[in-house]
Amino acid sequence: MIHRASGPESMPARIARPVIVFLGATALSSLALLGAQALLGIDGRVLALVQFAPAIGALIALAVGRRELGALLPHAVPHRRLGAHMLLALGASAVYAALLAGALLAVAAGNLVGTDPVAGVPFALFALLQLFGALGEEIGWRGVLQPLFEARLARVWACVATGLVWGFWHVQFLTDPLLAALFIASAVALSILLGWVSRGSWWQRAAIAGTIHWLVNLALHVLAGDAVGTMSVTLASAVAATGTAVAVLVLLRFASRRSTGLRRLRR
């Protein structure tokens, strides 16, 4: 459920301000973190500092308009429901990994890395750093930006809008038109998956979406290795993301209809 702010001001105006602050702060933070990455010499394959830009953007948006943003963000859901959606997130991640493996075999792409050290960093530490990065992104994207869009748009369109922003934020994939189109398609499909599975408050959504984001990144690394970012792997990821999103939406639709039918029978 989304809080609705009261007052004579229109809903679009109340949403626009925090969205603009969030996007502006995220963009500036991204530039600063990219500079810090180069200055510190941190290998981007191990940890991309720019992943924390959406979290910084969310914190700045909250600091600038705490009351306004707080009135638009959703309530927390009970722990039982949170656990159910976390299990769904794990299942969706497994489906994505399986579909990605099949798609990579179909296009004969990828360079299997497995759990070998990455740039001299043990895989366990690499995986932990990737988790921090995924959560850093999802605090902003699914924790704050999507709920703001949901206050104005239907959930599916809020997911699409968030996915488009998320996709275009990855400017390194936008140099080639076809690669950009495939990456944006993959980002939107993943955004629908992440946004639909995530429920609850900003931190609950970030936890669920961050788990899927993390496992998707690990699956790409293990199955595609240094080929991540190439045309064939991006195509495979788009296919896997779309297939997983469709499967999850169908499952949730079926579960919703079954639950409705059982409630009617009990009456």
PDB file of N, CA and C in Angstrom, residues 47-132:
ATOM      1  N   LEU A  47      34.381  -4.724  -7.776  1.00  0.00           N
ATOM      2  CA  LEU A  47      33.359  -3.857  -7.186  1.00  0.00           C
ATOM      3  C   LEU A  47      33.314  -2.550  -7.947  1.00  0.00           C
ATOM      4  N   ALA A  48      32.131  -2.196  -8.432  1.00  0.00           N
ATOM      5  CA  ALA A  48      31.933  -0.914  -9.102  1.00  0.00           C
ATOM      6  C   ALA A  48      31.313   0.049  -8.095  1.00  0.00           C
ATOM      7  N   LEU A  49      32.073   1.049  -7.690  1.00  0.00           N
ATOM      8  CA  LEU A  49      31.584   1.986  -6.675  1.00  0.00           C
ATOM      9  C   LEU A  49      30.321   2.711  -7.112  1.00  0.00           C
ATOM     10  N   VAL A  50      30.142   2.847  -8.432  1.00  0.00           N
ATOM     11  CA  VAL A  50      28.983   3.570  -8.941  1.00  0.00           C
ATOM     12  C   VAL A  50      27.679   2.885  -8.545  1.00  0.00           C
ATOM     13  N   GLN A  51      27.741   1.617  -8.181  1.00  0.00           N
ATOM     14  CA  GLN A  51      26.538   0.907  -7.753  1.00  0.00           C
ATOM     15  C   GLN A  51      25.915   1.521  -6.498  1.00  0.00           C
ATOM     16  N   PHE A  52      26.710   2.267  -5.746  1.00  0.00           N
ATOM     17  CA  PHE A  52      26.185   2.872  -4.522  1.00  0.00           C
ATOM     18  C   PHE A  52      25.535   4.230  -4.779  1.00  0.00           C
ATOM     19  N   ALA A  53      25.619   4.718  -6.014  1.00  0.00           N
ATOM     20  CA  ALA A  53      25.033   6.014  -6.336  1.00  0.00           C
ATOM     21  C   ALA A  53      23.519   6.058  -6.098  1.00  0.00           C
ATOM     22  N   PRO A  54      22.742   5.029  -6.502  1.00  0.00           N
ATOM     23  CA  PRO A  54      21.295   5.089  -6.225  1.00  0.00           C
ATOM     24  C   PRO A  54      20.966   5.153  -4.735  1.00  0.00           C
ATOM     25  N   ALA A  55      21.758   4.476  -3.902  1.00  0.00           N
ATOM     26  CA  ALA A  55      21.522   4.546  -2.454  1.00  0.00           C
ATOM     27  C   ALA A  55      21.810   5.949  -1.940  1.00  0.00           C
ATOM     28  N   ILE A  56      22.872   6.564  -2.438  1.00  0.00           N
ATOM     29  CA  ILE A  56      23.187   7.942  -2.044  1.00  0.00           C
ATOM     30  C   ILE A  56      22.072   8.877  -2.511  1.00  0.00           C
ATOM     31  N   GLY A  57      21.595   8.668  -3.747  1.00  0.00           N
ATOM     32  CA  GLY A  57      20.487   9.469  -4.258  1.00  0.00           C
ATOM     33  C   GLY A  57      19.248   9.342  -3.398  1.00  0.00           C
ATOM     34  N   ALA A  58      18.967   8.117  -2.935  1.00  0.00           N
ATOM     35  CA  ALA A  58      17.804   7.895  -2.064  1.00  0.00           C
ATOM     36  C   ALA A  58      17.968   8.614  -0.735  1.00  0.00           C
ATOM     37  N   LEU A  59      19.160   8.554  -0.156  1.00  0.00           N
ATOM     38  CA  LEU A  59      19.401   9.219   1.130  1.00  0.00           C
ATOM     39  C   LEU A  59      19.279  10.737   1.000  1.00  0.00           C
ATOM     40  N   ILE A  60      19.793  11.287  -0.097  1.00  0.00           N
ATOM     41  CA  ILE A  60      19.698  12.734  -0.307  1.00  0.00           C
ATOM     42  C   ILE A  60      18.238  13.136  -0.527  1.00  0.00           C
ATOM     43  N   ALA A  61      17.501  12.351  -1.306  1.00  0.00           N
ATOM     44  CA  ALA A  61      16.079  12.654  -1.532  1.00  0.00           C
ATOM     45  C   ALA A  61      15.310  12.619  -0.220  1.00  0.00           C
ATOM     46  N   LEU A  62      15.651  11.662   0.648  1.00  0.00           N
ATOM     47  CA  LEU A  62      14.985  11.566   1.947  1.00  0.00           C
ATOM     48  C   LEU A  62      15.355  12.741   2.838  1.00  0.00           C
ATOM     49  N   ALA A  63      16.618  13.158   2.766  1.00  0.00           N
ATOM     50  CA  ALA A  63      17.067  14.278   3.590  1.00  0.00           C
ATOM     51  C   ALA A  63      16.429  15.592   3.141  1.00  0.00           C
ATOM     52  N   VAL A  64      16.265  15.748   1.836  1.00  0.00           N
ATOM     53  CA  VAL A  64      15.695  16.989   1.296  1.00  0.00           C
ATOM     54  C   VAL A  64      14.198  17.081   1.552  1.00  0.00           C
ATOM     55  N   GLY A  65      13.503  15.981   1.409  1.00  0.00           N
ATOM     56  CA  GLY A  65      12.042  15.998   1.570  1.00  0.00           C
ATOM     57  C   GLY A  65      11.553  14.817   2.371  1.00  0.00           C
ATOM     58  N   ARG A  66      11.996  14.713   3.604  1.00  0.00           N
ATOM     59  CA  ARG A  66      11.664  13.551   4.432  1.00  0.00           C
ATOM     60  C   ARG A  66      10.157  13.366   4.580  1.00  0.00           C
ATOM     61  N   ARG A  67       9.437  14.425   4.911  1.00  0.00           N
ATOM     62  CA  ARG A  67       7.995  14.304   5.116  1.00  0.00           C
ATOM     63  C   ARG A  67       7.285  13.983   3.809  1.00  0.00           C
ATOM     64  N   GLU A  68       7.688  14.645   2.746  1.00  0.00           N
ATOM     65  CA  GLU A  68       7.053  14.449   1.442  1.00  0.00           C
ATOM     66  C   GLU A  68       7.302  13.037   0.925  1.00  0.00           C
ATOM     67  N   LEU A  69       8.562  12.596   0.992  1.00  0.00           N
ATOM     68  CA  LEU A  69       8.903  11.270   0.498  1.00  0.00           C
ATOM     69  C   LEU A  69       8.311  10.188   1.389  1.00  0.00           C
ATOM     70  N   GLY A  70       8.346  10.428   2.709  1.00  0.00           N
ATOM     71  CA  GLY A  70       7.792   9.447   3.626  1.00  0.00           C
ATOM     72  C   GLY A  70       6.316   9.200   3.410  1.00  0.00           C
ATOM     73  N   ALA A  71       5.597  10.235   2.956  1.00  0.00           N
ATOM     74  CA  ALA A  71       4.166  10.084   2.710  1.00  0.00           C
ATOM     75  C   ALA A  71       3.873   9.284   1.450  1.00  0.00           C
ATOM     76  N   LEU A  72       4.867   9.115   0.590  1.00  0.00           N
ATOM     77  CA  LEU A  72       4.660   8.417  -0.677  1.00  0.00           C
ATOM     78  C   LEU A  72       5.191   6.988  -0.670  1.00  0.00           C
ATOM     79  N   LEU A  73       6.072   6.675   0.267  1.00  0.00           N
ATOM     80  CA  LEU A  73       6.651   5.339   0.298  1.00  0.00           C
ATOM     81  C   LEU A  73       5.688   4.347   0.949  1.00  0.00           C
ATOM     82  N   PRO A  74       5.767   3.069   0.577  1.00  0.00           N
ATOM     83  CA  PRO A  74       4.792   2.080   1.048  1.00  0.00           C
ATOM     84  C   PRO A  74       5.043   1.592   2.460  1.00  0.00           C
ATOM     85  N   HIS A  75       3.999   0.975   3.030  1.00  0.00           N
ATOM     86  CA  HIS A  75       4.087   0.355   4.351  1.00  0.00           C
ATOM     87  C   HIS A  75       4.902  -0.931   4.268  1.00  0.00           C
ATOM     88  N   ALA A  76       5.404  -1.363   5.408  1.00  0.00           N
ATOM     89  CA  ALA A  76       6.054  -2.673   5.504  1.00  0.00           C
ATOM     90  C   ALA A  76       4.993  -3.771   5.452  1.00  0.00           C
ATOM     91  N   VAL A  77       5.384  -4.946   4.975  1.00  0.00           N
ATOM     92  CA  VAL A  77       4.492  -6.102   4.975  1.00  0.00           C
ATOM     93  C   VAL A  77       4.900  -7.022   6.119  1.00  0.00           C
ATOM     94  N   PRO A  78       4.023  -7.906   6.576  1.00  0.00           N
ATOM     95  CA  PRO A  78       4.377  -8.833   7.663  1.00  0.00           C
ATOM     96  C   PRO A  78       5.573  -9.705   7.272  1.00  0.00           C
ATOM     97  N   HIS A  79       6.305 -10.163   8.292  1.00  0.00           N
ATOM     98  CA  HIS A  79       7.502 -10.966   8.039  1.00  0.00           C
ATOM     99  C   HIS A  79       7.190 -12.245   7.267  1.00  0.00           C
ATOM    100  N   ARG A  80       6.024 -12.817   7.516  1.00  0.00           N
ATOM    101  CA  ARG A  80       5.655 -14.050   6.809  1.00  0.00           C
ATOM    102  C   ARG A  80       5.548 -13.800   5.309  1.00  0.00           C
ATOM    103  N   ARG A  81       4.933 -12.693   4.932  1.00  0.00           N
ATOM    104  CA  ARG A  81       4.804 -12.371   3.518  1.00  0.00           C
ATOM    105  C   ARG A  81       6.168 -12.022   2.925  1.00  0.00           C
ATOM    106  N   LEU A  82       6.985 -11.324   3.708  1.00  0.00           N
ATOM    107  CA  LEU A  82       8.332 -11.000   3.256  1.00  0.00           C
ATOM    108  C   LEU A  82       9.115 -12.272   2.970  1.00  0.00           C
ATOM    109  N   GLY A  83       8.992 -13.260   3.875  1.00  0.00           N
ATOM    110  CA  GLY A  83       9.680 -14.530   3.676  1.00  0.00           C
ATOM    111  C   GLY A  83       9.208 -15.259   2.432  1.00  0.00           C
ATOM    112  N   ALA A  84       7.890 -15.211   2.181  1.00  0.00           N
ATOM    113  CA  ALA A  84       7.349 -15.871   0.988  1.00  0.00           C
ATOM    114  C   ALA A  84       7.898 -15.238  -0.285  1.00  0.00           C
ATOM    115  N   HIS A  85       7.984 -13.921  -0.300  1.00  0.00           N
ATOM    116  CA  HIS A  85       8.504 -13.245  -1.488  1.00  0.00           C
ATOM    117  C   HIS A  85      10.020 -13.447  -1.624  1.00  0.00           C
ATOM    118  N   MET A  86      10.719 -13.616  -0.513  1.00  0.00           N
ATOM    119  CA  MET A  86      12.145 -13.909  -0.595  1.00  0.00           C
ATOM    120  C   MET A  86      12.363 -15.297  -1.191  1.00  0.00           C
ATOM    121  N   LEU A  87      11.530 -16.257  -0.802  1.00  0.00           N
ATOM    122  CA  LEU A  87      11.612 -17.589  -1.403  1.00  0.00           C
ATOM    123  C   LEU A  87      11.308 -17.527  -2.897  1.00  0.00           C
ATOM    124  N   LEU A  88      10.328 -16.710  -3.265  1.00  0.00           N
ATOM    125  CA  LEU A  88      10.009 -16.530  -4.678  1.00  0.00           C
ATOM    126  C   LEU A  88      11.196 -15.908  -5.403  1.00  0.00           C
ATOM    127  N   ALA A  89      11.876 -14.985  -4.743  1.00  0.00           N
ATOM    128  CA  ALA A  89      13.059 -14.350  -5.339  1.00  0.00           C
ATOM    129  C   ALA A  89      14.154 -15.377  -5.603  1.00  0.00           C
ATOM    130  N   LEU A  90      14.368 -16.290  -4.659  1.00  0.00           N
ATOM    131  CA  LEU A  90      15.376 -17.327  -4.842  1.00  0.00           C
ATOM    132  C   LEU A  90      14.995 -18.264  -5.984  1.00  0.00           C
ATOM    133  N   GLY A  91      13.711 -18.613  -6.052  1.00  0.00           N
ATOM    134  CA  GLY A  91      13.251 -19.467  -7.140  1.00  0.00           C
ATOM    135  C   GLY A  91      13.395 -18.792  -8.493  1.00  0.00           C
ATOM    136  N   ALA A  92      13.039 -17.502  -8.556  1.00  0.00           N
ATOM    137  CA  ALA A  92      13.158 -16.757  -9.809  1.00  0.00           C
ATOM    138  C   ALA A  92      14.616 -16.669 -10.243  1.00  0.00           C
ATOM    139  N   SER A  93      15.525 -16.497  -9.301  1.00  0.00           N
ATOM    140  CA  SER A  93      16.952 -16.425  -9.613  1.00  0.00           C
ATOM    141  C   SER A  93      17.446 -17.745 -10.201  1.00  0.00           C
ATOM    142  N   ALA A  94      16.951 -18.860  -9.658  1.00  0.00           N
ATOM    143  CA  ALA A  94      17.336 -20.176 -10.181  1.00  0.00           C
ATOM    144  C   ALA A  94      16.805 -20.364 -11.602  1.00  0.00           C
ATOM    145  N   VAL A  95      15.582 -19.909 -11.847  1.00  0.00           N
ATOM    146  CA  VAL A  95      15.015 -20.007 -13.202  1.00  0.00           C
ATOM    147  C   VAL A  95      15.830 -19.169 -14.174  1.00  0.00           C
ATOM    148  N   TYR A  96      16.198 -17.951 -13.759  1.00  0.00           N
ATOM    149  CA  TYR A  96      17.015 -17.096 -14.627  1.00  0.00           C
ATOM    150  C   TYR A  96      18.333 -17.767 -14.968  1.00  0.00           C
ATOM    151  N   ALA A  97      19.000 -18.342 -13.960  1.00  0.00           N
ATOM    152  CA  ALA A  97      20.295 -18.989 -14.194  1.00  0.00           C
ATOM    153  C   ALA A  97      20.149 -20.147 -15.183  1.00  0.00           C
ATOM    154  N   ALA A  98      19.081 -20.941 -15.031  1.00  0.00           N
ATOM    155  CA  ALA A  98      18.866 -22.068 -15.943  1.00  0.00           C
ATOM    156  C   ALA A  98      18.590 -21.591 -17.366  1.00  0.00           C
ATOM    157  N   LEU A  99      17.735 -20.576 -17.500  1.00  0.00           N
ATOM    158  CA  LEU A  99      17.434 -20.040 -18.824  1.00  0.00           C
ATOM    159  C   LEU A  99      18.659 -19.377 -19.443  1.00  0.00           C
ATOM    160  N   LEU A 100      19.463 -18.701 -18.622  1.00  0.00           N
ATOM    161  CA  LEU A 100      20.680 -18.065 -19.124  1.00  0.00           C
ATOM    162  C   LEU A 100      21.650 -19.119 -19.646  1.00  0.00           C
ATOM    163  N   ALA A 101      21.821 -20.213 -18.901  1.00  0.00           N
ATOM    164  CA  ALA A 101      22.716 -21.278 -19.343  1.00  0.00           C
ATOM    165  C   ALA A 101      22.256 -21.847 -20.682  1.00  0.00           C
ATOM    166  N   GLY A 102      20.952 -22.077 -20.807  1.00  0.00           N
ATOM    167  CA  GLY A 102      20.426 -22.588 -22.073  1.00  0.00           C
ATOM    168  C   GLY A 102      20.611 -21.609 -23.210  1.00  0.00           C
ATOM    169  N   ALA A 103      20.346 -20.329 -22.943  1.00  0.00           N
ATOM    170  CA  ALA A 103      20.492 -19.309 -23.984  1.00  0.00           C
ATOM    171  C   ALA A 103      21.949 -19.158 -24.410  1.00  0.00           C
ATOM    172  N   LEU A 104      22.870 -19.235 -23.462  1.00  0.00           N
ATOM    173  CA  LEU A 104      24.287 -19.129 -23.789  1.00  0.00           C
ATOM    174  C   LEU A 104      24.744 -20.312 -24.635  1.00  0.00           C
ATOM    175  N   LEU A 105      24.237 -21.491 -24.328  1.00  0.00           N
ATOM    176  CA  LEU A 105      24.563 -22.665 -25.146  1.00  0.00           C
ATOM    177  C   LEU A 105      24.022 -22.501 -26.558  1.00  0.00           C
ATOM    178  N   ALA A 106      22.836 -21.908 -26.667  1.00  0.00           N
ATOM    179  CA  ALA A 106      22.212 -21.735 -27.974  1.00  0.00           C
ATOM    180  C   ALA A 106      22.998 -20.782 -28.865  1.00  0.00           C
ATOM    181  N   VAL A 107      23.576 -19.748 -28.260  1.00  0.00           N
ATOM    182  CA  VAL A 107      24.329 -18.769 -29.053  1.00  0.00           C
ATOM    183  C   VAL A 107      25.830 -19.016 -28.979  1.00  0.00           C
ATOM    184  N   ALA A 108      26.212 -20.118 -28.327  1.00  0.00           N
ATOM    185  CA  ALA A 108      27.622 -20.504 -28.210  1.00  0.00           C
ATOM    186  C   ALA A 108      28.464 -19.349 -27.669  1.00  0.00           C
ATOM    187  N   ALA A 109      27.984 -18.723 -26.620  1.00  0.00           N
ATOM    188  CA  ALA A 109      28.693 -17.581 -26.041  1.00  0.00           C
ATOM    189  C   ALA A 109      29.139 -17.918 -24.631  1.00  0.00           C
ATOM    190  N   GLY A 110      30.043 -17.116 -24.126  1.00  0.00           N
ATOM    191  CA  GLY A 110      30.435 -17.250 -22.730  1.00  0.00           C
ATOM    192  C   GLY A 110      31.821 -17.833 -22.556  1.00  0.00           C
ATOM    193  N   ASN A 111      32.403 -17.549 -21.447  1.00  0.00           N
ATOM    194  CA  ASN A 111      33.727 -18.036 -21.080  1.00  0.00           C
ATOM    195  C   ASN A 111      33.667 -18.385 -19.605  1.00  0.00           C
ATOM    196  N   LEU A 112      33.342 -19.639 -19.322  1.00  0.00           N
ATOM    197  CA  LEU A 112      33.042 -20.060 -17.962  1.00  0.00           C
ATOM    198  C   LEU A 112      34.167 -19.687 -16.997  1.00  0.00           C
ATOM    199  N   VAL A 113      33.801 -18.967 -15.951  1.00  0.00           N
ATOM    200  CA  VAL A 113      34.762 -18.574 -14.925  1.00  0.00           C
ATOM    201  C   VAL A 113      34.600 -19.449 -13.686  1.00  0.00           C
ATOM    202  N   GLY A 114      33.374 -19.824 -13.389  1.00  0.00           N
ATOM    203  CA  GLY A 114      33.116 -20.608 -12.200  1.00  0.00           C
ATOM    204  C   GLY A 114      33.390 -19.813 -10.943  1.00  0.00           C
ATOM    205  N   THR A 115      34.021 -20.447  -9.956  1.00  0.00           N
ATOM    206  CA  THR A 115      34.286 -19.776  -8.682  1.00  0.00           C
ATOM    207  C   THR A 115      35.770 -19.490  -8.494  1.00  0.00           C
ATOM    208  N   ASP A 116      36.483 -19.313  -9.595  1.00  0.00           N
ATOM    209  CA  ASP A 116      37.897 -18.938  -9.514  1.00  0.00           C
ATOM    210  C   ASP A 116      38.034 -17.522  -8.964  1.00  0.00           C
ATOM    211  N   PRO A 117      39.204 -17.165  -8.428  1.00  0.00           N
ATOM    212  CA  PRO A 117      39.426 -15.786  -7.963  1.00  0.00           C
ATOM    213  C   PRO A 117      39.218 -14.785  -9.086  1.00  0.00           C
ATOM    214  N   VAL A 118      38.729 -13.610  -8.730  1.00  0.00           N
ATOM    215  CA  VAL A 118      38.490 -12.542  -9.699  1.00  0.00           C
ATOM    216  C   VAL A 118      39.479 -11.420  -9.416  1.00  0.00           C
ATOM    217  N   ALA A 119      40.355 -11.145 -10.374  1.00  0.00           N
ATOM    218  CA  ALA A 119      41.392 -10.124 -10.198  1.00  0.00           C
ATOM    219  C   ALA A 119      42.170 -10.344  -8.902  1.00  0.00           C
ATOM    220  N   GLY A 120      42.431 -11.614  -8.584  1.00  0.00           N
ATOM    221  CA  GLY A 120      43.174 -11.954  -7.383  1.00  0.00           C
ATOM    222  C   GLY A 120      42.356 -11.987  -6.113  1.00  0.00           C
ATOM    223  N   VAL A 121      41.072 -11.669  -6.203  1.00  0.00           N
ATOM    224  CA  VAL A 121      40.185 -11.653  -5.027  1.00  0.00           C
ATOM    225  C   VAL A 121      39.458 -12.992  -4.936  1.00  0.00           C
ATOM    226  N   PRO A 122      39.484 -13.686  -3.781  1.00  0.00           N
ATOM    227  CA  PRO A 122      38.765 -14.959  -3.641  1.00  0.00           C
ATOM    228  C   PRO A 122      37.290 -14.804  -4.002  1.00  0.00           C
ATOM    229  N   PHE A 123      36.704 -15.864  -4.558  1.00  0.00           N
ATOM    230  CA  PHE A 123      35.328 -15.776  -5.029  1.00  0.00           C
ATOM    231  C   PHE A 123      34.369 -15.423  -3.893  1.00  0.00           C
ATOM    232  N   ALA A 124      34.597 -15.936  -2.694  1.00  0.00           N
ATOM    233  CA  ALA A 124      33.694 -15.647  -1.578  1.00  0.00           C
ATOM    234  C   ALA A 124      33.661 -14.147  -1.282  1.00  0.00           C
ATOM    235  N   LEU A 125      34.835 -13.497  -1.302  1.00  0.00           N
ATOM    236  CA  LEU A 125      34.884 -12.054  -1.070  1.00  0.00           C
ATOM    237  C   LEU A 125      34.262 -11.305  -2.244  1.00  0.00           C
ATOM    238  N   PHE A 126      34.538 -11.780  -3.454  1.00  0.00           N
ATOM    239  CA  PHE A 126      33.936 -11.187  -4.648  1.00  0.00           C
ATOM    240  C   PHE A 126      32.412 -11.227  -4.556  1.00  0.00           C
ATOM    241  N   ALA A 127      31.867 -12.386  -4.154  1.00  0.00           N
ATOM    242  CA  ALA A 127      30.418 -12.529  -4.036  1.00  0.00           C
ATOM    243  C   ALA A 127      29.848 -11.590  -2.983  1.00  0.00           C
ATOM    244  N   LEU A 128      30.563 -11.423  -1.859  1.00  0.00           N
ATOM    245  CA  LEU A 128      30.102 -10.527  -0.800  1.00  0.00           C
ATOM    246  C   LEU A 128      30.082  -9.078  -1.286  1.00  0.00           C
ATOM    247  N   LEU A 129      31.120  -8.670  -1.995  1.00  0.00           N
ATOM    248  CA  LEU A 129      31.176  -7.304  -2.528  1.00  0.00           C
ATOM    249  C   LEU A 129      30.079  -7.078  -3.557  1.00  0.00           C
ATOM    250  N   GLN A 130      29.790  -8.107  -4.346  1.00  0.00           N
ATOM    251  CA  GLN A 130      28.714  -8.001  -5.318  1.00  0.00           C
ATOM    252  C   GLN A 130      27.357  -7.838  -4.634  1.00  0.00           C
ATOM    253  N   LEU A 131      27.189  -8.487  -3.477  1.00  0.00           N
ATOM    254  CA  LEU A 131      25.950  -8.338  -2.710  1.00  0.00           C
ATOM    255  C   LEU A 131      25.791  -6.900  -2.240  1.00  0.00           C
ATOM    256  N   PHE A 132      26.870  -6.314  -1.718  1.00  0.00           N
ATOM    257  CA  PHE A 132      26.808  -4.922  -1.276  1.00  0.00           C
ATOM    258  C   PHE A 132      26.441  -3.999  -2.445  1.00  0.00           C
TER     259      PHE A 132
END
